[in-house]
Amino acid sequence: MYDDTALRRLLIELAASHPEHAAVIRAFTPLALARGKLLDAYALSRKTKPLDGFPMFRFEELPVCSEKSGAIASAVLEAVAEGFPGAREQVEAVRDALKPGSVRRLCKASLAHDPEPLALFAEKNSLSPDVLDMVIAQTVKILMARTANSLPEAPFDPARKTCPYCGGKPELSVVHEKEGHRSLFCTDCGRHWRFQRTACPSCGCDKPDNLRLHFAENTPDERAVSCKNCGHYILEADIRKRDLALDGAAIVCLGMGYLDALMQEQGLLPLGESA
């Protein structure tokens, strides 16, 4: 049976240690808990044979079942309504408009990076585009994670800048184990892969003194890493002193919004964005 005790404890600790982001963390807590339960409930059998080529699957190839995507979207809607009570009326309007077939169609459009079907659906049904986009985006992320979690572990390639499972960009760097290994977490499917400690995950530059570390006050284990060569940055958490499994480490980025703001004030760009 799925046990979310550790995740609940981590979210409470994050809110307590980051009071400036406590409201955001509490708002996203129901969604984080729902994601864990859904990935457990709809888990696929783990493949054991390595697949040919990388990424192992592509966005447009992801199977989207109307029944499962509809059930996942329904659970996401409940979590969004709980976390954002001020938007409950807008969430209920989206719930009333979405049917399993339309969820599947909108998820496929999102996977194809085609925003038009979502915009048209929101306009036709007088829905909040932001709420609809959020629900579909979170549903797609869970569908992608479900597939990615079933894939065998990718072989270590220290220079791989994109996700070997889905081809997505990294959103978080995590330093772990006593040796100080570095892993990147995918913004799309949520899986992680090893990456070299001294290189930029955006441009791959591995020159001495190219990477700069940016710390906020009182959070030495949380930082941003920027690249002098390309001007991009990535958030990074060092979990070696924390009672935290690597698989669950991505949740810590909920408390790192201040570093995002600090980097962008300095004119630096998140990975995947261009000037």
JSON list of C-alpha atoms in Angstrom, two decimals, residues 40-195:
[
{"chain": "A", "resi": 40, "resn": "ASP", "atom": "CA", "xyz": [1.41, 4.34, -7.45]},
{"chain": "A", "resi": 41, "resn": "ALA", "atom": "CA", "xyz": [-2.16, 3.51, -8.48]},
{"chain": "A", "resi": 42, "resn": "TYR", "atom": "CA", "xyz": [-1.46, 3.60, -12.23]},
{"chain": "A", "resi": 43, "resn": "ALA", "atom": "CA", "xyz": [2.09, 2.22, -12.20]},
{"chain": "A", "resi": 44, "resn": "LEU", "atom": "CA", "xyz": [3.16, 0.23, -15.25]},
{"chain": "A", "resi": 45, "resn": "SER", "atom": "CA", "xyz": [5.25, -2.93, -15.09]},
{"chain": "A", "resi": 46, "resn": "ARG", "atom": "CA", "xyz": [8.96, -2.11, -15.04]},
{"chain": "A", "resi": 47, "resn": "LYS", "atom": "CA", "xyz": [10.74, -2.99, -18.28]},
{"chain": "A", "resi": 48, "resn": "THR", "atom": "CA", "xyz": [14.01, -4.82, -17.75]},
{"chain": "A", "resi": 49, "resn": "LYS", "atom": "CA", "xyz": [15.56, -4.87, -21.21]},
{"chain": "A", "resi": 50, "resn": "PRO", "atom": "CA", "xyz": [17.38, -1.68, -22.25]},
{"chain": "A", "resi": 51, "resn": "LEU", "atom": "CA", "xyz": [15.74, 0.11, -25.15]},
{"chain": "A", "resi": 52, "resn": "ASP", "atom": "CA", "xyz": [17.55, 1.16, -28.30]},
{"chain": "A", "resi": 53, "resn": "GLY", "atom": "CA", "xyz": [18.31, 4.85, -28.66]},
{"chain": "A", "resi": 54, "resn": "PHE", "atom": "CA", "xyz": [17.69, 7.93, -26.56]},
{"chain": "A", "resi": 55, "resn": "PRO", "atom": "CA", "xyz": [15.35, 9.35, -25.57]},
{"chain": "A", "resi": 56, "resn": "MET", "atom": "CA", "xyz": [13.58, 6.10, -24.78]},
{"chain": "A", "resi": 57, "resn": "PHE", "atom": "CA", "xyz": [10.21, 7.59, -25.72]},
{"chain": "A", "resi": 58, "resn": "ARG", "atom": "CA", "xyz": [9.04, 10.79, -27.36]},
{"chain": "A", "resi": 59, "resn": "PHE", "atom": "CA", "xyz": [6.28, 13.19, -26.38]},
{"chain": "A", "resi": 60, "resn": "GLU", "atom": "CA", "xyz": [4.19, 12.51, -29.47]},
{"chain": "A", "resi": 61, "resn": "GLU", "atom": "CA", "xyz": [4.48, 8.72, -28.97]},
{"chain": "A", "resi": 62, "resn": "LEU", "atom": "CA", "xyz": [3.11, 8.71, -25.42]},
{"chain": "A", "resi": 63, "resn": "PRO", "atom": "CA", "xyz": [-0.05, 6.57, -25.25]},
{"chain": "A", "resi": 64, "resn": "VAL", "atom": "CA", "xyz": [-2.97, 8.49, -23.73]},
{"chain": "A", "resi": 65, "resn": "CYS", "atom": "CA", "xyz": [-5.95, 6.40, -22.64]},
{"chain": "A", "resi": 66, "resn": "SER", "atom": "CA", "xyz": [-9.22, 8.33, -22.26]},
{"chain": "A", "resi": 67, "resn": "GLU", "atom": "CA", "xyz": [-10.24, 6.43, -19.12]},
{"chain": "A", "resi": 68, "resn": "LYS", "atom": "CA", "xyz": [-6.92, 6.78, -17.27]},
{"chain": "A", "resi": 69, "resn": "SER", "atom": "CA", "xyz": [-6.22, 10.35, -18.37]},
{"chain": "A", "resi": 70, "resn": "GLY", "atom": "CA", "xyz": [-9.76, 11.31, -17.34]},
{"chain": "A", "resi": 71, "resn": "ALA", "atom": "CA", "xyz": [-9.34, 9.73, -13.90]},
{"chain": "A", "resi": 72, "resn": "ILE", "atom": "CA", "xyz": [-5.96, 11.42, -13.41]},
{"chain": "A", "resi": 73, "resn": "ALA", "atom": "CA", "xyz": [-7.36, 14.80, -14.48]},
{"chain": "A", "resi": 74, "resn": "SER", "atom": "CA", "xyz": [-10.24, 14.38, -12.02]},
{"chain": "A", "resi": 75, "resn": "ALA", "atom": "CA", "xyz": [-7.80, 13.77, -9.14]},
{"chain": "A", "resi": 76, "resn": "VAL", "atom": "CA", "xyz": [-5.68, 16.73, -10.26]},
{"chain": "A", "resi": 77, "resn": "LEU", "atom": "CA", "xyz": [-8.79, 18.93, -10.24]},
{"chain": "A", "resi": 78, "resn": "GLU", "atom": "CA", "xyz": [-9.57, 17.90, -6.66]},
{"chain": "A", "resi": 79, "resn": "ALA", "atom": "CA", "xyz": [-6.00, 18.72, -5.60]},
{"chain": "A", "resi": 80, "resn": "VAL", "atom": "CA", "xyz": [-6.05, 22.11, -7.34]},
{"chain": "A", "resi": 81, "resn": "ALA", "atom": "CA", "xyz": [-9.40, 22.97, -5.72]},
{"chain": "A", "resi": 82, "resn": "GLU", "atom": "CA", "xyz": [-8.00, 22.06, -2.29]},
{"chain": "A", "resi": 83, "resn": "GLY", "atom": "CA", "xyz": [-4.73, 23.94, -2.76]},
{"chain": "A", "resi": 84, "resn": "PHE", "atom": "CA", "xyz": [-6.26, 27.03, -4.36]},
{"chain": "A", "resi": 85, "resn": "PRO", "atom": "CA", "xyz": [-9.64, 27.53, -2.65]},
{"chain": "A", "resi": 86, "resn": "GLY", "atom": "CA", "xyz": [-9.97, 31.00, -4.14]},
{"chain": "A", "resi": 87, "resn": "ALA", "atom": "CA", "xyz": [-10.16, 29.42, -7.60]},
{"chain": "A", "resi": 88, "resn": "ARG", "atom": "CA", "xyz": [-12.64, 26.70, -6.62]},
{"chain": "A", "resi": 89, "resn": "GLU", "atom": "CA", "xyz": [-15.44, 28.11, -8.79]},
{"chain": "A", "resi": 90, "resn": "GLN", "atom": "CA", "xyz": [-13.15, 28.20, -11.83]},
{"chain": "A", "resi": 91, "resn": "VAL", "atom": "CA", "xyz": [-11.93, 24.68, -11.06]},
{"chain": "A", "resi": 92, "resn": "GLU", "atom": "CA", "xyz": [-15.50, 23.37, -10.86]},
{"chain": "A", "resi": 93, "resn": "ALA", "atom": "CA", "xyz": [-16.28, 24.96, -14.23]},
{"chain": "A", "resi": 94, "resn": "VAL", "atom": "CA", "xyz": [-13.31, 23.12, -15.75]},
{"chain": "A", "resi": 95, "resn": "ARG", "atom": "CA", "xyz": [-14.46, 19.88, -14.08]},
{"chain": "A", "resi": 96, "resn": "ASP", "atom": "CA", "xyz": [-17.96, 20.24, -15.56]},
{"chain": "A", "resi": 97, "resn": "ALA", "atom": "CA", "xyz": [-16.60, 20.89, -19.05]},
{"chain": "A", "resi": 98, "resn": "LEU", "atom": "CA", "xyz": [-13.97, 18.14, -19.17]},
{"chain": "A", "resi": 99, "resn": "LYS", "atom": "CA", "xyz": [-14.99, 14.67, -20.30]},
{"chain": "A", "resi": 100, "resn": "PRO", "atom": "CA", "xyz": [-12.58, 11.72, -20.71]},
{"chain": "A", "resi": 101, "resn": "GLY", "atom": "CA", "xyz": [-12.48, 12.18, -24.48]},
{"chain": "A", "resi": 102, "resn": "SER", "atom": "CA", "xyz": [-11.72, 15.88, -24.25]},
{"chain": "A", "resi": 103, "resn": "VAL", "atom": "CA", "xyz": [-9.05, 15.26, -21.60]},
{"chain": "A", "resi": 104, "resn": "ARG", "atom": "CA", "xyz": [-7.33, 12.82, -23.96]},
{"chain": "A", "resi": 105, "resn": "ARG", "atom": "CA", "xyz": [-7.54, 15.26, -26.88]},
{"chain": "A", "resi": 106, "resn": "LEU", "atom": "CA", "xyz": [-6.18, 18.18, -24.86]},
{"chain": "A", "resi": 107, "resn": "CYS", "atom": "CA", "xyz": [-3.39, 16.04, -23.41]},
{"chain": "A", "resi": 108, "resn": "LYS", "atom": "CA", "xyz": [-2.35, 14.99, -26.91]},
{"chain": "A", "resi": 109, "resn": "ALA", "atom": "CA", "xyz": [-2.33, 18.65, -27.97]},
{"chain": "A", "resi": 110, "resn": "SER", "atom": "CA", "xyz": [-0.19, 19.55, -24.96]},
{"chain": "A", "resi": 111, "resn": "LEU", "atom": "CA", "xyz": [2.25, 16.75, -25.78]},
{"chain": "A", "resi": 112, "resn": "ALA", "atom": "CA", "xyz": [2.47, 18.10, -29.34]},
{"chain": "A", "resi": 113, "resn": "HIS", "atom": "CA", "xyz": [3.18, 21.60, -27.94]},
{"chain": "A", "resi": 114, "resn": "ASP", "atom": "CA", "xyz": [0.04, 22.88, -29.68]},
{"chain": "A", "resi": 115, "resn": "PRO", "atom": "CA", "xyz": [-1.70, 25.48, -27.45]},
{"chain": "A", "resi": 116, "resn": "GLU", "atom": "CA", "xyz": [-4.58, 26.20, -29.85]},
{"chain": "A", "resi": 117, "resn": "PRO", "atom": "CA", "xyz": [-6.94, 23.34, -28.83]},
{"chain": "A", "resi": 118, "resn": "LEU", "atom": "CA", "xyz": [-6.66, 24.36, -25.17]},
{"chain": "A", "resi": 119, "resn": "ALA", "atom": "CA", "xyz": [-7.30, 28.02, -25.97]},
{"chain": "A", "resi": 120, "resn": "LEU", "atom": "CA", "xyz": [-10.32, 27.14, -28.12]},
{"chain": "A", "resi": 121, "resn": "PHE", "atom": "CA", "xyz": [-11.72, 24.75, -25.50]},
{"chain": "A", "resi": 122, "resn": "ALA", "atom": "CA", "xyz": [-11.38, 27.38, -22.78]},
{"chain": "A", "resi": 123, "resn": "GLU", "atom": "CA", "xyz": [-13.05, 30.03, -24.94]},
{"chain": "A", "resi": 124, "resn": "LYS", "atom": "CA", "xyz": [-15.89, 27.75, -26.07]},
{"chain": "A", "resi": 125, "resn": "ASN", "atom": "CA", "xyz": [-16.70, 26.71, -22.50]},
{"chain": "A", "resi": 126, "resn": "SER", "atom": "CA", "xyz": [-16.01, 30.09, -20.82]},
{"chain": "A", "resi": 127, "resn": "LEU", "atom": "CA", "xyz": [-13.22, 28.61, -18.71]},
{"chain": "A", "resi": 128, "resn": "SER", "atom": "CA", "xyz": [-10.20, 30.15, -17.06]},
{"chain": "A", "resi": 129, "resn": "PRO", "atom": "CA", "xyz": [-7.33, 29.41, -19.50]},
{"chain": "A", "resi": 130, "resn": "ASP", "atom": "CA", "xyz": [-4.84, 29.38, -16.61]},
{"chain": "A", "resi": 131, "resn": "VAL", "atom": "CA", "xyz": [-6.78, 26.77, -14.63]},
{"chain": "A", "resi": 132, "resn": "LEU", "atom": "CA", "xyz": [-7.37, 24.59, -17.69]},
{"chain": "A", "resi": 133, "resn": "ASP", "atom": "CA", "xyz": [-3.70, 24.82, -18.72]},
{"chain": "A", "resi": 134, "resn": "MET", "atom": "CA", "xyz": [-2.57, 23.91, -15.21]},
{"chain": "A", "resi": 135, "resn": "VAL", "atom": "CA", "xyz": [-4.85, 20.87, -14.98]},
{"chain": "A", "resi": 136, "resn": "ILE", "atom": "CA", "xyz": [-3.86, 19.52, -18.39]},
{"chain": "A", "resi": 137, "resn": "ALA", "atom": "CA", "xyz": [-0.16, 20.24, -17.82]},
{"chain": "A", "resi": 138, "resn": "GLN", "atom": "CA", "xyz": [-0.16, 18.39, -14.50]},
{"chain": "A", "resi": 139, "resn": "THR", "atom": "CA", "xyz": [-2.12, 15.50, -16.00]},
{"chain": "A", "resi": 140, "resn": "VAL", "atom": "CA", "xyz": [0.42, 15.24, -18.82]},
{"chain": "A", "resi": 141, "resn": "LYS", "atom": "CA", "xyz": [3.33, 15.30, -16.37]},
{"chain": "A", "resi": 142, "resn": "ILE", "atom": "CA", "xyz": [1.81, 12.39, -14.46]},
{"chain": "A", "resi": 143, "resn": "LEU", "atom": "CA", "xyz": [1.19, 10.43, -17.67]},
{"chain": "A", "resi": 144, "resn": "MET", "atom": "CA", "xyz": [4.79, 11.04, -18.72]},
{"chain": "A", "resi": 145, "resn": "ALA", "atom": "CA", "xyz": [6.15, 10.08, -15.30]},
{"chain": "A", "resi": 146, "resn": "ARG", "atom": "CA", "xyz": [4.06, 6.90, -15.38]},
{"chain": "A", "resi": 147, "resn": "THR", "atom": "CA", "xyz": [5.72, 5.82, -18.63]},
{"chain": "A", "resi": 148, "resn": "ALA", "atom": "CA", "xyz": [9.20, 7.03, -17.67]},
{"chain": "A", "resi": 149, "resn": "ASN", "atom": "CA", "xyz": [9.08, 5.20, -14.33]},
{"chain": "A", "resi": 150, "resn": "SER", "atom": "CA", "xyz": [8.52, 1.92, -16.18]},
{"chain": "A", "resi": 151, "resn": "LEU", "atom": "CA", "xyz": [11.71, 2.25, -18.23]},
{"chain": "A", "resi": 152, "resn": "PRO", "atom": "CA", "xyz": [15.05, 0.66, -17.33]},
{"chain": "A", "resi": 153, "resn": "GLU", "atom": "CA", "xyz": [17.74, 2.89, -15.87]},
{"chain": "A", "resi": 154, "resn": "ALA", "atom": "CA", "xyz": [19.71, 4.68, -18.55]},
{"chain": "A", "resi": 155, "resn": "PRO", "atom": "CA", "xyz": [23.45, 3.93, -18.73]},
{"chain": "A", "resi": 156, "resn": "PHE", "atom": "CA", "xyz": [25.65, 6.63, -17.23]},
{"chain": "A", "resi": 157, "resn": "ASP", "atom": "CA", "xyz": [26.73, 9.26, -19.75]},
{"chain": "A", "resi": 158, "resn": "PRO", "atom": "CA", "xyz": [28.38, 12.14, -17.87]},
{"chain": "A", "resi": 159, "resn": "ALA", "atom": "CA", "xyz": [27.74, 14.59, -20.73]},
{"chain": "A", "resi": 160, "resn": "ARG", "atom": "CA", "xyz": [24.02, 13.89, -21.32]},
{"chain": "A", "resi": 161, "resn": "LYS", "atom": "CA", "xyz": [22.28, 17.29, -21.04]},
{"chain": "A", "resi": 162, "resn": "THR", "atom": "CA", "xyz": [18.73, 16.14, -21.83]},
{"chain": "A", "resi": 163, "resn": "CYS", "atom": "CA", "xyz": [16.58, 13.47, -20.23]},
{"chain": "A", "resi": 164, "resn": "PRO", "atom": "CA", "xyz": [17.46, 10.00, -21.57]},
{"chain": "A", "resi": 165, "resn": "TYR", "atom": "CA", "xyz": [13.88, 8.87, -20.94]},
{"chain": "A", "resi": 166, "resn": "CYS", "atom": "CA", "xyz": [11.77, 11.55, -22.66]},
{"chain": "A", "resi": 167, "resn": "GLY", "atom": "CA", "xyz": [14.25, 14.09, -24.04]},
{"chain": "A", "resi": 168, "resn": "GLY", "atom": "CA", "xyz": [13.10, 16.87, -21.72]},
{"chain": "A", "resi": 169, "resn": "LYS", "atom": "CA", "xyz": [15.22, 19.62, -20.18]},
{"chain": "A", "resi": 170, "resn": "PRO", "atom": "CA", "xyz": [16.47, 19.43, -16.59]},
{"chain": "A", "resi": 171, "resn": "GLU", "atom": "CA", "xyz": [14.82, 21.68, -13.99]},
{"chain": "A", "resi": 172, "resn": "LEU", "atom": "CA", "xyz": [16.85, 20.79, -10.89]},
{"chain": "A", "resi": 173, "resn": "SER", "atom": "CA", "xyz": [20.36, 19.60, -10.08]},
{"chain": "A", "resi": 174, "resn": "VAL", "atom": "CA", "xyz": [20.87, 17.47, -6.97]},
{"chain": "A", "resi": 175, "resn": "VAL", "atom": "CA", "xyz": [24.17, 16.63, -5.27]},
{"chain": "A", "resi": 176, "resn": "HIS", "atom": "CA", "xyz": [23.92, 13.34, -3.40]},
{"chain": "A", "resi": 177, "resn": "GLU", "atom": "CA", "xyz": [25.83, 10.49, -1.79]},
{"chain": "A", "resi": 178, "resn": "LYS", "atom": "CA", "xyz": [29.04, 11.07, 0.14]},
{"chain": "A", "resi": 179, "resn": "GLU", "atom": "CA", "xyz": [31.01, 11.11, -3.13]},
{"chain": "A", "resi": 180, "resn": "GLY", "atom": "CA", "xyz": [29.06, 14.18, -4.22]},
{"chain": "A", "resi": 181, "resn": "HIS", "atom": "CA", "xyz": [27.47, 12.70, -7.34]},
{"chain": "A", "resi": 182, "resn": "ARG", "atom": "CA", "xyz": [25.32, 15.10, -9.36]},
{"chain": "A", "resi": 183, "resn": "SER", "atom": "CA", "xyz": [21.98, 14.15, -10.89]},
{"chain": "A", "resi": 184, "resn": "LEU", "atom": "CA", "xyz": [19.61, 16.20, -13.02]},
{"chain": "A", "resi": 185, "resn": "PHE", "atom": "CA", "xyz": [15.81, 16.00, -12.73]},
{"chain": "A", "resi": 186, "resn": "CYS", "atom": "CA", "xyz": [13.64, 16.25, -15.84]},
{"chain": "A", "resi": 187, "resn": "THR", "atom": "CA", "xyz": [11.06, 19.04, -15.92]},
{"chain": "A", "resi": 188, "resn": "ASP", "atom": "CA", "xyz": [8.67, 16.86, -17.96]},
{"chain": "A", "resi": 189, "resn": "CYS", "atom": "CA", "xyz": [8.75, 13.25, -16.76]},
{"chain": "A", "resi": 190, "resn": "GLY", "atom": "CA", "xyz": [10.42, 13.80, -13.39]},
{"chain": "A", "resi": 191, "resn": "ARG", "atom": "CA", "xyz": [13.10, 11.10, -13.70]},
{"chain": "A", "resi": 192, "resn": "HIS", "atom": "CA", "xyz": [16.73, 11.82, -12.92]},
{"chain": "A", "resi": 193, "resn": "TRP", "atom": "CA", "xyz": [20.06, 10.90, -14.48]},
{"chain": "A", "resi": 194, "resn": "ARG", "atom": "CA", "xyz": [23.70, 11.33, -13.54]},
{"chain": "A", "resi": 195, "resn": "PHE", "atom": "CA", "xyz": [25.63, 14.30, -14.95]}
]
